[in-house]
PDB file of C-alpha atoms in Angstrom:
ATOM      1  CA  UNK A  14      21.606  86.671  34.785  1.00 88.00           C
ATOM      2  CA  UNK A  15      24.854  85.546  36.405  1.00 89.00           C
ATOM      3  CA  UNK A  16      26.268  88.947  36.883  1.00 89.00           C
ATOM      4  CA  UNK A  17      27.181  90.216  40.204  1.00 87.00           C
ATOM      5  CA  UNK A  18      24.470  92.771  40.671  1.00 90.00           C
ATOM      6  CA  UNK A  19      21.600  91.172  38.679  1.00 94.00           C
ATOM      7  CA  UNK A  20      19.451  90.517  41.688  1.00 93.00           C
ATOM      8  CA  UNK A  21      19.809  94.037  43.068  1.00 92.00           C
ATOM      9  CA  UNK A  22      16.387  95.757  42.729  1.00 91.00           C
ATOM     10  CA  UNK A  23      14.296  97.262  45.329  1.00 90.00           C
ATOM     11  CA  UNK A  24      10.992  96.418  43.361  1.00 93.00           C
ATOM     12  CA  UNK A  25       9.428  93.012  44.577  1.00 92.00           C
ATOM     13  CA  UNK A  26       7.820  91.993  41.461  1.00 95.00           C
ATOM     14  CA  UNK A  27      11.193  92.758  39.521  1.00 96.00           C
ATOM     15  CA  UNK A  28      13.090  90.730  42.080  1.00 95.00           C
ATOM     16  CA  UNK A  29      10.583  87.749  41.633  1.00 96.00           C
ATOM     17  CA  UNK A  30      10.970  88.144  38.114  1.00 97.00           C
ATOM     18  CA  UNK A  31      14.653  88.006  38.374  1.00 96.00           C
ATOM     19  CA  UNK A  32      14.666  85.104  40.724  1.00 97.00           C
ATOM     20  CA  UNK A  33      12.366  83.152  38.150  1.00 97.00           C
ATOM     21  CA  UNK A  34      15.241  83.882  35.550  1.00 97.00           C
ATOM     22  CA  UNK A  35      17.823  82.704  37.800  1.00 97.00           C
ATOM     23  CA  UNK A  36      16.056  79.330  38.665  1.00 97.00           C
ATOM     24  CA  UNK A  37      15.351  78.742  34.913  1.00 97.00           C
ATOM     25  CA  UNK A  38      19.128  79.392  34.086  1.00 95.00           C
ATOM     26  CA  UNK A  39      20.552  77.316  36.769  1.00 96.00           C
ATOM     27  CA  UNK A  40      18.287  74.387  35.722  1.00 95.00           C
ATOM     28  CA  UNK A  41      20.159  74.385  32.308  1.00 94.00           C
ATOM     29  CA  UNK A  42      23.389  74.732  33.833  1.00 91.00           C
ATOM     30  CA  UNK A  43      25.689  71.832  33.380  1.00 89.00           C
ATOM     31  CA  UNK A  44      27.216  70.062  36.471  1.00 87.00           C
ATOM     32  CA  UNK A  45      30.335  72.133  35.797  1.00 84.00           C
ATOM     33  CA  UNK A  46      30.553  75.133  38.520  1.00 84.00           C
ATOM     34  CA  UNK A  47      32.367  78.389  37.805  1.00 86.00           C
ATOM     35  CA  UNK A  48      32.594  81.881  38.737  1.00 87.00           C
ATOM     36  CA  UNK A  49      29.022  82.899  37.414  1.00 89.00           C
ATOM     37  CA  UNK A  50      27.690  80.297  39.815  1.00 92.00           C
ATOM     38  CA  UNK A  51      29.646  82.058  42.771  1.00 92.00           C
ATOM     39  CA  UNK A  52      27.745  85.393  41.932  1.00 92.00           C
ATOM     40  CA  UNK A  53      24.446  83.923  42.180  1.00 93.00           C
ATOM     41  CA  UNK A  54      25.474  81.976  45.447  1.00 94.00           C
ATOM     42  CA  UNK A  55      26.729  85.135  47.100  1.00 94.00           C
ATOM     43  CA  UNK A  56      23.590  87.132  46.174  1.00 94.00           C
ATOM     44  CA  UNK A  57      21.128  84.747  47.365  1.00 95.00           C
ATOM     45  CA  UNK A  58      22.973  84.107  50.610  1.00 95.00           C
ATOM     46  CA  UNK A  59      22.104  87.752  51.711  1.00 93.00           C
ATOM     47  CA  UNK A  60      19.852  88.011  54.484  1.00 91.00           C
ATOM     48  CA  UNK A  61      17.178  89.812  52.560  1.00 92.00           C
ATOM     49  CA  UNK A  62      16.696  86.550  50.467  1.00 94.00           C
ATOM     50  CA  UNK A  63      17.427  83.960  53.204  1.00 92.00           C
ATOM     51  CA  UNK A  64      14.841  85.779  55.608  1.00 92.00           C
ATOM     52  CA  UNK A  65      12.287  87.094  53.133  1.00 93.00           C
ATOM     53  CA  UNK A  66       8.869  87.214  54.281  1.00 93.00           C
ATOM     54  CA  UNK A  67       7.399  86.615  50.781  1.00 95.00           C
ATOM     55  CA  UNK A  68       6.551  83.079  50.237  1.00 95.00           C
ATOM     56  CA  UNK A  69       7.406  83.179  46.447  1.00 96.00           C
ATOM     57  CA  UNK A  70      10.889  84.610  46.988  1.00 96.00           C
ATOM     58  CA  UNK A  71      11.450  82.013  49.529  1.00 96.00           C
ATOM     59  CA  UNK A  72      10.640  79.105  47.378  1.00 97.00           C
ATOM     60  CA  UNK A  73      12.584  80.766  44.434  1.00 97.00           C
ATOM     61  CA  UNK A  74      15.534  81.093  46.674  1.00 97.00           C
ATOM     62  CA  UNK A  75      15.107  77.375  48.066  1.00 97.00           C
ATOM     63  CA  UNK A  76      14.869  76.177  44.175  1.00 97.00           C
ATOM     64  CA  UNK A  77      18.233  78.387  43.465  1.00 97.00           C
ATOM     65  CA  UNK A  78      20.067  76.640  46.296  1.00 97.00           C
ATOM     66  CA  UNK A  79      18.711  73.322  45.185  1.00 96.00           C
ATOM     67  CA  UNK A  80      20.024  73.743  41.734  1.00 96.00           C
ATOM     68  CA  UNK A  81      23.454  75.293  42.985  1.00 96.00           C
ATOM     69  CA  UNK A  82      23.768  72.157  45.066  1.00 96.00           C
ATOM     70  CA  UNK A  83      23.102  69.897  42.186  1.00 95.00           C
ATOM     71  CA  UNK A  84      25.654  71.834  40.052  1.00 95.00           C
ATOM     72  CA  UNK A  85      28.448  71.356  42.478  1.00 94.00           C
ATOM     73  CA  UNK A  86      27.518  67.828  43.630  1.00 93.00           C
ATOM     74  CA  UNK A  87      29.048  65.899  45.126  1.00 92.00           C
ATOM     75  CA  UNK A  88      30.659  68.687  46.962  1.00 91.00           C
ATOM     76  CA  UNK A  89      29.075  72.217  47.902  1.00 91.00           C
ATOM     77  CA  UNK A  90      30.457  75.705  48.122  1.00 92.00           C
ATOM     78  CA  UNK A  91      28.948  76.687  51.542  1.00 96.00           C
ATOM     79  CA  UNK A  92      30.273  76.445  55.080  1.00 96.00           C
ATOM     80  CA  UNK A  93      28.589  74.737  57.876  1.00 96.00           C
ATOM     81  CA  UNK A  94      26.524  77.667  59.028  1.00 96.00           C
ATOM     82  CA  UNK A  95      25.369  78.446  55.476  1.00 96.00           C
ATOM     83  CA  UNK A  96      24.508  74.802  54.637  1.00 96.00           C
ATOM     84  CA  UNK A  97      22.257  74.330  57.559  1.00 97.00           C
ATOM     85  CA  UNK A  98      20.441  77.664  56.935  1.00 96.00           C
ATOM     86  CA  UNK A  99      19.903  76.496  53.399  1.00 96.00           C
ATOM     87  CA  UNK A 100      18.363  73.201  54.323  1.00 96.00           C
ATOM     88  CA  UNK A 101      16.324  74.849  56.880  1.00 96.00           C
ATOM     89  CA  UNK A 102      14.895  77.190  54.177  1.00 96.00           C
ATOM     90  CA  UNK A 103      14.398  74.336  51.806  1.00 95.00           C
ATOM     91  CA  UNK A 104      12.530  72.172  54.415  1.00 95.00           C
ATOM     92  CA  UNK A 105      10.289  75.287  55.518  1.00 94.00           C
ATOM     93  CA  UNK A 106       8.996  75.158  51.866  1.00 92.00           C
ATOM     94  CA  UNK A 107       7.698  71.665  52.054  1.00 90.00           C
ATOM     95  CA  UNK A 108       4.022  71.865  53.321  1.00 81.00           C
TER      96      UNK A 108
END
């Protein structure tokens, strides 16, 4: 799940299935970041995930970012532009 190319797929249903698996795995992860988390972080920072038109993908990506922020707390592995985009994405998921 934390391998570099795990989220690479052109099939939307498979992408959603894999994102669900990532969210579930991140939720079980202790608050000790390592290189495996960086692979997920780098993958979901891609525009195709951040700007997806699919609501389920957006929610799963937002959940993934929330888990990554939890794992890295009190620090975070994002630059200012990235963290702004992440918080905008998370806030857009709140009805």
